[in-house]
Short mmCIF file of N, CA and C in Angstrom, two decimals:
data_model
loop_
_atom_site.label_atom_id
_atom_site.label_comp_id
_atom_site.label_asym_id
_atom_site.label_seq_id
_atom_site.Cartn_x
_atom_site.Cartn_y
_atom_site.Cartn_z
N MET A 1 1.01 -1.55 0.21
CA MET A 1 -0.59 -0.13 0.14
C MET A 1 1.65 0.80 -0.01
N VAL A 2 0.63 2.90 -0.84
CA VAL A 2 1.12 3.28 -1.06
C VAL A 2 0.68 4.48 -0.60
N PHE A 3 1.13 5.02 0.49
CA PHE A 3 -0.05 6.48 0.66
C PHE A 3 1.19 7.63 0.16
N LEU A 4 -0.10 8.16 -0.80
CA LEU A 4 0.10 9.15 -1.50
C LEU A 4 0.71 11.38 -0.79
N SER A 5 -0.04 11.47 0.38
CA SER A 5 0.00 11.92 1.20
C SER A 5 -0.28 11.26 2.35
N ARG A 6 -0.05 13.34 3.23
CA ARG A 6 -0.63 13.12 4.74
C ARG A 6 -2.06 12.49 5.10
N LEU A 7 -2.51 12.48 3.69
CA LEU A 7 -4.17 12.84 4.04
C LEU A 7 -4.54 11.39 3.77
N THR A 8 -4.29 10.65 3.34
CA THR A 8 -4.93 9.61 3.06
C THR A 8 -4.32 8.76 3.87
N PHE A 9 -3.12 8.87 4.77
CA PHE A 9 -2.98 7.34 5.98
C PHE A 9 -3.26 7.69 7.31
N ALA A 10 -3.71 9.09 7.41
CA ALA A 10 -4.78 9.86 8.29
C ALA A 10 -6.32 8.52 8.61
N ARG A 11 -6.44 8.29 9.77
CA ARG A 11 -7.87 7.30 9.62
C ARG A 11 -8.29 7.64 10.73
N MET A 12 -9.68 9.03 10.25
CA MET A 12 -10.10 9.65 10.85
C MET A 12 -11.47 9.34 11.89
N SER A 13 -12.17 9.46 13.05
CA SER A 13 -12.94 9.01 13.17
C SER A 13 -14.69 9.71 12.65
N LYS A 14 -14.95 8.94 11.80
CA LYS A 14 -16.55 9.40 11.18
C LYS A 14 -17.46 8.73 12.77
N HIS A 15 -18.73 10.03 12.00
CA HIS A 15 -19.21 8.99 12.59
C HIS A 15 -19.99 10.26 13.92
N THR A 16 -18.82 11.33 14.26
CA THR A 16 -19.06 11.75 16.05
C THR A 16 -19.14 12.68 15.58
N ASN A 17 -20.42 13.54 16.94
CA ASN A 17 -20.14 14.65 17.19
C ASN A 17 -19.64 14.91 18.25
N PRO A 18 -18.17 16.76 17.62
CA PRO A 18 -17.82 17.67 18.87
C PRO A 18 -18.68 17.83 20.13
N PHE A 19 -20.10 17.86 19.64
CA PHE A 19 -20.56 18.68 21.31
C PHE A 19 -21.01 17.59 21.64
N PHE A 20 -20.67 16.30 21.18
CA PHE A 20 -20.98 15.79 22.87
C PHE A 20 -19.97 15.33 23.89
N GLY A 21 -18.74 16.14 23.17
CA GLY A 21 -17.47 16.08 23.84
C GLY A 21 -16.07 15.77 22.96
N LYS A 22 -14.78 15.30 23.57
CA LYS A 22 -13.97 15.30 22.84
C LYS A 22 -13.92 14.36 21.53
N GLU A 23 -13.85 14.54 20.79
CA GLU A 23 -13.38 13.42 19.26
C GLU A 23 -12.55 12.67 20.07
N SER A 24 -12.78 11.48 20.02
CA SER A 24 -11.56 10.31 20.15
C SER A 24 -11.60 9.29 19.05
N LEU A 25 -10.18 9.41 18.32
CA LEU A 25 -10.17 8.25 17.15
C LEU A 25 -10.72 6.90 17.52
N PRO A 26 -11.31 5.92 17.30
CA PRO A 26 -11.34 4.62 17.82
C PRO A 26 -10.32 3.85 17.69
N ALA A 27 -10.25 2.89 18.15
CA ALA A 27 -9.15 2.14 17.40
C ALA A 27 -9.41 1.25 16.15
N ASP A 28 -9.48 1.57 14.58
CA ASP A 28 -10.08 1.35 13.73
C ASP A 28 -10.30 -0.61 13.57
N ARG A 29 -10.90 -1.06 12.72
CA ARG A 29 -11.09 -2.20 12.38
C ARG A 29 -9.42 -3.04 11.60
N PHE A 30 -9.00 -2.47 11.12
CA PHE A 30 -7.60 -2.78 10.92
C PHE A 30 -6.57 -2.49 11.17
N TRP A 31 -6.57 -1.27 12.37
CA TRP A 31 -5.31 -1.72 13.55
C TRP A 31 -5.81 -3.35 14.10
N LYS A 32 -6.74 -3.00 14.55
CA LYS A 32 -7.58 -4.55 15.03
C LYS A 32 -7.19 -6.08 14.60
N ARG A 33 -7.43 -6.09 13.53
CA ARG A 33 -7.33 -7.34 12.64
C ARG A 33 -5.69 -7.52 12.24
N ARG A 34 -4.70 -6.56 12.33
CA ARG A 34 -3.75 -6.31 12.20
C ARG A 34 -2.88 -6.58 13.69
N ALA A 35 -3.78 -5.81 14.88
CA ALA A 35 -3.03 -6.50 15.94
C ALA A 35 -2.58 -8.28 16.38
N VAL A 36 -4.50 -8.62 16.14
CA VAL A 36 -4.63 -9.77 16.15
C VAL A 36 -3.78 -11.54 14.69
N PHE A 37 -2.97 -10.78 13.26
CA PHE A 37 -2.71 -11.47 12.56
C PHE A 37 -1.27 -11.46 13.07
N MET A 38 -0.64 -10.17 14.32
CA MET A 38 0.68 -10.16 14.21
C MET A 38 0.86 -11.03 15.24
N GLN A 39 0.27 -10.96 15.31
CA GLN A 39 0.22 -12.35 17.60
C GLN A 39 -0.18 -13.81 16.98
N THR A 40 -0.99 -13.84 15.72
CA THR A 40 -1.03 -15.33 15.15
C THR A 40 -0.57 -15.37 13.66
N ALA A 41 1.57 -14.79 13.49
CA ALA A 41 1.84 -14.87 12.42
C ALA A 41 2.82 -16.26 12.51
N HIS A 42 2.97 -16.59 14.39
CA HIS A 42 3.83 -18.06 13.90
C HIS A 42 3.10 -19.35 13.95
N PHE A 43 1.23 -18.91 14.02
CA PHE A 43 0.00 -20.45 13.61
C PHE A 43 -0.20 -21.13 11.68
N PHE A 44 0.05 -21.59 11.03
CA PHE A 44 -0.07 -22.63 10.68
C PHE A 44 -1.51 -22.54 9.96
N GLY A 45 -1.24 -22.38 8.57
CA GLY A 45 -2.74 -22.19 7.60
C GLY A 45 -3.44 -20.98 7.77
N ARG A 46 -4.93 -21.74 8.32
CA ARG A 46 -6.11 -20.80 8.10
C ARG A 46 -5.91 -20.41 9.32
N LEU A 47 -4.57 -20.81 10.29
CA LEU A 47 -4.91 -20.28 11.67
C LEU A 47 -4.41 -18.20 11.48
N ARG A 48 -3.19 -18.82 10.44
CA ARG A 48 -2.76 -17.01 10.59
C ARG A 48 -3.39 -16.44 9.90
N ASN A 49 -4.10 -16.52 8.90
CA ASN A 49 -5.16 -15.80 7.66
C ASN A 49 -5.84 -15.58 7.77
N CYS A 50 -7.45 -15.50 8.40
CA CYS A 50 -8.59 -16.14 7.68
C CYS A 50 -8.72 -15.03 10.08
N TYR A 51 -8.86 -13.64 9.69
CA TYR A 51 -8.88 -12.50 11.12
C TYR A 51 -10.01 -13.98 11.84
N LYS A 52 -11.94 -14.83 11.91
CA LYS A 52 -12.11 -14.97 12.36
C LYS A 52 -11.33 -16.57 12.87
N LEU A 53 -10.71 -16.95 12.22
CA LEU A 53 -10.11 -18.18 12.87
C LEU A 53 -8.99 -17.48 13.65
N ALA A 54 -8.06 -16.36 13.59
CA ALA A 54 -7.16 -16.09 13.82
C ALA A 54 -7.15 -15.04 15.76
N PHE A 55 -8.78 -15.10 15.51
CA PHE A 55 -9.03 -14.40 16.74
C PHE A 55 -9.29 -15.71 17.34
N ARG A 56 -10.31 -16.50 17.31
CA ARG A 56 -10.84 -17.42 18.03
C ARG A 56 -9.50 -18.00 18.44
N TYR A 57 -8.47 -18.39 17.79
CA TYR A 57 -6.92 -19.87 18.40
C TYR A 57 -6.03 -18.78 19.25
N ASN A 58 -5.66 -17.32 18.77
CA ASN A 58 -5.07 -16.86 19.54
C ASN A 58 -5.34 -16.71 20.67
N LEU A 59 -7.20 -16.56 21.23
CA LEU A 59 -7.45 -16.48 22.32
C LEU A 59 -7.43 -17.58 23.25
N ARG A 60 -7.24 -18.64 22.43
CA ARG A 60 -7.37 -19.91 23.04
C ARG A 60 -6.29 -20.27 23.25
N ALA A 61 -5.33 -19.71 22.72
CA ALA A 61 -3.30 -19.42 23.80
C ALA A 61 -3.29 -19.03 24.36
N LEU A 62 -3.24 -17.18 23.89
CA LEU A 62 -3.35 -16.31 25.17
C LEU A 62 -4.46 -17.37 26.05
N THR A 63 -5.57 -17.88 26.49
CA THR A 63 -5.63 -18.11 27.88
C THR A 63 -4.98 -19.49 28.41
N TYR A 64 -4.41 -20.29 27.86
CA TYR A 64 -3.14 -21.38 28.03
C TYR A 64 -2.16 -20.91 28.55
N VAL A 65 -2.06 -19.68 27.94
CA VAL A 65 -0.18 -19.63 28.29
C VAL A 65 -0.63 -18.80 29.71
N SER A 66 -2.10 -17.65 29.56
CA SER A 66 -2.18 -18.02 31.02
C SER A 66 -2.29 -18.49 32.62
N GLU A 67 -2.69 -19.27 32.39
CA GLU A 67 -2.99 -20.50 32.93
C GLU A 67 -2.18 -21.67 33.07
N GLY A 68 -1.17 -21.30 32.59
CA GLY A 68 0.18 -22.31 32.44
C GLY A 68 1.44 -21.15 33.51
N ARG A 69 1.27 -20.64 32.86
CA ARG A 69 2.05 -19.21 33.58
C ARG A 69 2.15 -20.15 35.33
N LYS A 70 0.74 -19.65 36.04
CA LYS A 70 0.46 -20.67 36.90
C LYS A 70 1.78 -22.07 37.16
N TYR A 71 0.82 -23.27 36.53
CA TYR A 71 1.49 -23.96 36.63
C TYR A 71 2.89 -23.96 36.75
N ARG A 72 3.57 -23.26 35.11
CA ARG A 72 5.41 -23.30 35.32
C ARG A 72 5.63 -22.65 36.54
N LYS A 73 5.45 -21.86 36.26
CA LYS A 73 5.90 -20.89 38.39
C LYS A 73 5.56 -21.95 40.01
N LYS A 74 4.72 -23.19 39.82
CA LYS A 74 4.74 -24.41 40.94
C LYS A 74 5.18 -25.04 40.83
N ASP A 75 5.82 -25.30 39.61
CA ASP A 75 6.75 -26.26 39.15
C ASP A 75 8.53 -25.96 39.33
N THR A 76 8.16 -25.04 38.44
CA THR A 76 9.21 -25.00 39.18
C THR A 76 9.98 -24.33 40.79
N ARG A 77 9.51 -24.19 41.69
CA ARG A 77 8.96 -24.13 42.99
C ARG A 77 9.70 -26.00 43.05
N ASP A 78 9.21 -26.20 42.76
CA ASP A 78 8.96 -27.43 42.96
C ASP A 78 10.55 -28.75 42.88
N LEU A 79 10.24 -28.48 41.76
CA LEU A 79 11.41 -28.81 40.88
C LEU A 79 13.60 -28.19 42.46
N TRP A 80 12.80 -26.81 42.69
CA TRP A 80 14.16 -26.03 44.04
C TRP A 80 13.97 -26.89 44.76
N ASP A 81 12.42 -27.29 45.62
CA ASP A 81 12.08 -28.11 46.45
C ASP A 81 13.22 -29.20 46.56
N MET A 82 13.37 -30.21 45.95
CA MET A 82 13.73 -31.34 45.56
C MET A 82 14.21 -31.58 44.91
N ARG A 83 15.56 -30.84 44.62
CA ARG A 83 17.34 -30.05 45.05
C ARG A 83 17.67 -30.34 46.09
N ILE A 84 16.81 -29.45 47.06
CA ILE A 84 17.70 -28.77 48.69
C ILE A 84 17.10 -29.64 49.12
N GLU A 85 16.12 -31.12 49.19
CA GLU A 85 15.80 -32.50 49.88
C GLU A 85 17.10 -32.92 49.16
N GLY A 86 16.94 -33.56 48.19
CA GLY A 86 18.22 -34.04 47.82
C GLY A 86 20.07 -34.59 48.47
N ALA A 87 19.89 -32.81 48.63
CA ALA A 87 21.52 -32.55 48.91
C ALA A 87 21.25 -32.48 50.66
N CYS A 88 19.49 -32.40 50.95
CA CYS A 88 19.78 -31.68 52.24
C CYS A 88 20.16 -33.81 52.50
N GLN A 89 19.13 -34.94 52.30
CA GLN A 89 20.08 -36.04 52.97
C GLN A 89 20.89 -36.44 52.76
N GLU A 90 21.75 -36.24 52.02
CA GLU A 90 23.07 -36.04 51.66
C GLU A 90 23.99 -36.14 53.67
N LEU A 91 23.42 -34.99 53.19
CA LEU A 91 24.81 -34.58 54.20
C LEU A 91 23.39 -34.37 55.95
N ASN A 92 22.78 -35.29 55.36
CA ASN A 92 22.20 -35.92 57.01
C ASN A 92 21.28 -35.25 57.49
N TYR A 93 20.66 -33.98 57.31
CA TYR A 93 19.84 -32.79 57.58
C TYR A 93 17.87 -32.93 56.76
N ASN A 94 17.24 -32.11 58.20
CA ASN A 94 16.16 -32.42 57.01
C ASN A 94 15.54 -31.04 56.69
N ALA A 95 15.52 -30.91 55.09
CA ALA A 95 15.31 -29.75 54.94
C ALA A 95 14.21 -29.83 55.51
N TRP A 96 13.26 -29.78 55.69
CA TRP A 96 12.42 -28.63 56.32
C TRP A 96 12.16 -27.72 57.12
N HIS A 97 13.33 -27.96 57.80
CA HIS A 97 14.12 -27.39 59.60
C HIS A 97 14.54 -26.35 58.86
N MET A 98 14.96 -26.07 57.47
CA MET A 98 16.29 -25.35 56.80
C MET A 98 16.90 -23.78 56.43
N ARG A 99 15.30 -23.72 56.66
CA ARG A 99 15.19 -22.65 55.88
C ARG A 99 14.91 -21.68 57.28
N ASP A 100 14.28 -22.46 57.81
CA ASP A 100 13.76 -21.92 59.09
C ASP A 100 14.73 -20.65 59.54
N ALA A 101 16.10 -22.69 60.22
CA ALA A 101 17.10 -22.35 60.48
C ALA A 101 17.87 -21.25 60.25
N LEU A 102 18.09 -20.98 58.98
CA LEU A 102 18.41 -19.79 58.01
C LEU A 102 18.06 -18.45 58.09
N THR A 103 16.92 -18.35 59.12
CA THR A 103 16.65 -17.30 58.70
C THR A 103 16.54 -16.74 60.43
N ARG A 104 17.19 -17.93 60.86
CA ARG A 104 17.65 -17.78 62.44
C ARG A 104 18.38 -16.85 62.93
N SER A 105 19.71 -17.49 62.01
CA SER A 105 20.79 -17.05 61.80
C SER A 105 20.76 -15.90 61.14
N GLY A 106 20.36 -15.69 60.38
CA GLY A 106 20.91 -13.88 60.11
C GLY A 106 20.97 -13.83 58.07
N VAL A 107 20.50 -15.27 58.53
CA VAL A 107 21.21 -16.02 56.53
C VAL A 107 19.75 -16.18 55.64
N TYR A 108 19.25 -15.34 54.38
CA TYR A 108 18.11 -14.62 53.92
C TYR A 108 18.20 -15.38 52.58
N LEU A 109 18.43 -15.83 52.15
CA LEU A 109 18.14 -16.75 51.39
C LEU A 109 17.59 -17.84 50.59
N ASP A 110 16.47 -17.41 49.25
CA ASP A 110 15.32 -18.46 49.09
C ASP A 110 15.56 -19.39 48.45
N ARG A 111 15.17 -19.68 48.02
CA ARG A 111 14.91 -21.36 47.81
C ARG A 111 15.12 -21.30 46.42
N LYS A 112 14.95 -20.30 45.31
CA LYS A 112 16.06 -20.49 43.96
C LYS A 112 17.48 -20.82 44.59
N VAL A 113 17.81 -19.22 45.20
CA VAL A 113 19.42 -19.46 45.25
C VAL A 113 20.07 -20.81 46.16
N LEU A 114 19.30 -21.32 46.97
CA LEU A 114 19.71 -23.16 47.88
C LEU A 114 19.78 -23.53 47.14
N ALA A 115 18.58 -24.18 45.72
CA ALA A 115 19.29 -24.69 44.19
C ALA A 115 20.58 -25.40 43.27
N ASN A 116 20.36 -24.08 43.40
CA ASN A 116 21.33 -23.97 42.05
C ASN A 116 22.72 -24.12 43.65
N LEU A 117 23.00 -23.54 44.86
CA LEU A 117 23.61 -23.47 46.01
C LEU A 117 24.25 -25.30 45.83
N ALA A 118 22.96 -25.20 45.88
CA ALA A 118 22.52 -27.63 46.62
C ALA A 118 23.33 -28.20 44.96
N VAL A 119 22.91 -27.53 43.54
CA VAL A 119 23.89 -28.36 42.48
C VAL A 119 24.62 -27.24 41.75
N THR A 120 25.61 -27.06 42.12
CA THR A 120 26.80 -25.86 41.81
C THR A 120 27.41 -25.55 42.56
N GLU A 121 26.79 -25.41 43.67
CA GLU A 121 28.14 -25.30 44.96
C GLU A 121 27.84 -26.15 45.66
N PRO A 122 27.84 -27.54 45.78
CA PRO A 122 28.09 -28.72 47.15
C PRO A 122 28.58 -28.02 48.12
N ARG A 123 30.01 -27.78 48.13
CA ARG A 123 30.81 -27.30 49.21
C ARG A 123 30.21 -26.23 49.93
N THR A 124 30.36 -25.04 49.09
CA THR A 124 29.18 -24.31 49.75
C THR A 124 27.95 -24.04 50.17
N PHE A 125 27.60 -25.44 49.72
CA PHE A 125 25.63 -25.86 50.04
C PHE A 125 26.19 -26.55 50.85
N ARG A 126 27.23 -27.43 51.92
CA ARG A 126 27.37 -27.96 53.06
C ARG A 126 27.95 -26.95 53.69
N ALA A 127 28.42 -26.19 53.93
CA ALA A 127 28.68 -24.73 54.33
C ALA A 127 27.36 -24.24 55.75
N VAL A 128 26.89 -23.58 54.54
CA VAL A 128 25.41 -23.51 54.91
C VAL A 128 24.53 -24.07 55.39
N THR A 129 24.61 -24.66 54.72
CA THR A 129 23.67 -26.38 55.84
C THR A 129 24.49 -26.79 56.96
N ALA A 130 25.66 -26.76 57.43
CA ALA A 130 26.02 -26.68 58.53
C ALA A 130 25.66 -25.56 59.67
N ILE A 131 25.38 -24.56 59.34
CA ILE A 131 25.05 -23.64 60.20
C ILE A 131 23.50 -23.50 60.08
N ALA A 132 22.69 -23.65 58.68
CA ALA A 132 21.68 -24.43 59.35
C ALA A 132 20.82 -25.38 60.99
N ALA A 133 22.31 -26.25 60.27
CA ALA A 133 21.69 -27.75 61.36
C ALA A 133 22.35 -26.77 62.52
N LYS A 134 23.34 -26.09 62.64
CA LYS A 134 24.32 -25.95 64.66
C LYS A 134 22.42 -24.63 64.92
N LYS A 135 22.13 -23.80 64.44
CA LYS A 135 21.06 -23.48 64.64
C LYS A 135 19.83 -23.99 65.14
N SER A 136 19.51 -25.69 65.08
CA SER A 136 18.45 -25.98 64.47
C SER A 136 18.94 -26.73 66.12
N MET A 137 20.57 -27.02 66.55
CA MET A 137 20.85 -27.93 67.41
C MET A 137 20.73 -26.91 68.85
N ASP A 138 20.64 -25.54 68.40
CA ASP A 138 20.66 -24.32 70.07
C ASP A 138 19.28 -24.85 70.48
N CYS A 139 19.18 -24.27 71.87
CA CYS A 139 18.71 -24.63 72.51
C CYS A 139 17.05 -23.24 71.17
N THR A 140 15.99 -23.58 72.35
CA THR A 140 15.88 -22.65 72.22
C THR A 140 15.59 -21.18 72.61
N GLU A 141 15.66 -21.72 74.26
CA GLU A 141 15.97 -19.72 75.26
C GLU A 141 17.33 -18.80 74.35
N ASP A 142 17.85 -19.72 73.16
CA ASP A 142 19.05 -18.81 71.68
C ASP A 142 18.39 -18.59 71.22
N GLY A 143 17.14 -18.94 70.79
CA GLY A 143 16.89 -18.72 69.19
C GLY A 143 16.59 -19.92 68.51
N GLY A 144 17.36 -20.60 68.74
CA GLY A 144 17.47 -22.28 68.10
C GLY A 144 16.53 -22.79 67.90
N LEU A 145 15.99 -24.12 67.05
CA LEU A 145 14.50 -24.59 67.55
C LEU A 145 14.72 -25.73 68.61
N GLY A 146 16.27 -26.42 68.58
CA GLY A 146 15.95 -27.10 69.73
C GLY A 146 15.67 -28.85 69.39
N LEU A 147 16.87 -29.47 68.49
CA LEU A 147 17.40 -30.80 68.26
C LEU A 147 18.09 -30.99 68.05
N ARG A 148 17.68 -32.14 67.72
CA ARG A 148 18.78 -33.59 68.24
C ARG A 148 19.92 -33.29 67.27
N PRO A 149 21.08 -34.04 67.41
CA PRO A 149 22.61 -33.66 66.81
C PRO A 149 22.18 -33.88 65.41
N CYS A 150 22.33 -32.91 64.47
CA CYS A 150 22.19 -33.68 63.21
C CYS A 150 22.47 -33.05 61.80
N GLY A 151 22.74 -32.86 60.70
CA GLY A 151 23.47 -32.40 60.14
C GLY A 151 25.27 -32.84 59.40
N PRO A 152 25.63 -32.15 58.88
CA PRO A 152 26.97 -31.90 58.85
C PRO A 152 27.84 -32.65 59.92
N ARG A 153 29.02 -33.17 59.91
CA ARG A 153 29.91 -33.33 60.83
C ARG A 153 30.97 -32.08 60.87
N ILE A 154 30.52 -30.66 61.10
CA ILE A 154 31.87 -29.86 60.65
C ILE A 154 31.77 -28.72 61.85
N ASP A 155 32.74 -28.04 62.38
CA ASP A 155 32.66 -27.01 63.62
C ASP A 155 31.78 -26.03 63.55
N VAL A 156 31.07 -25.29 63.48
CA VAL A 156 30.77 -23.80 63.58
C VAL A 156 30.37 -22.55 64.15
N ASP A 157 31.45 -21.71 63.98
CA ASP A 157 31.48 -20.98 65.54
C ASP A 157 30.28 -19.80 64.90
N GLN A 158 29.64 -19.37 65.79
CA GLN A 158 28.58 -18.86 65.81
C GLN A 158 28.30 -16.96 65.79
N LYS A 159 29.56 -16.77 66.52
CA LYS A 159 29.51 -15.61 66.60
C LYS A 159 29.84 -15.07 65.48
N ILE A 160 29.22 -14.43 64.64
CA ILE A 160 29.29 -14.18 63.37
C ILE A 160 28.01 -12.78 63.36
#
């Protein structure tokens, strides 16, 4: 499409009366269709070329993406928890108490960071687990959890 002048390029609103307020340019049919076709450009066949089909399947695809976002977050969180639990079992420590004990020790690490440490840096994860185990074995008066001896057998100086 070749535009010979600016006037033919402008898409103006029709059937509006300035008496009732400021004229607002509505999103006309061309641009709405163009937006749908841009979103369905990766579809195959008529699903990308026919507006009616493209609109319908694009709406369905966007719905699945919205729902899938929630499930992907849950799956990722479960994966992180499994990695942390597996690494803690190797070190004879209960992963259930780990985050609470780390928070009480002043070490604020979330699931993602702990899982990455468990997979990529096992020695660092072992040291973090030792800190958590030390806090877990402290008595409740000192801010610990009061659990039986557990975790890796590493001497931790708690005066940090």
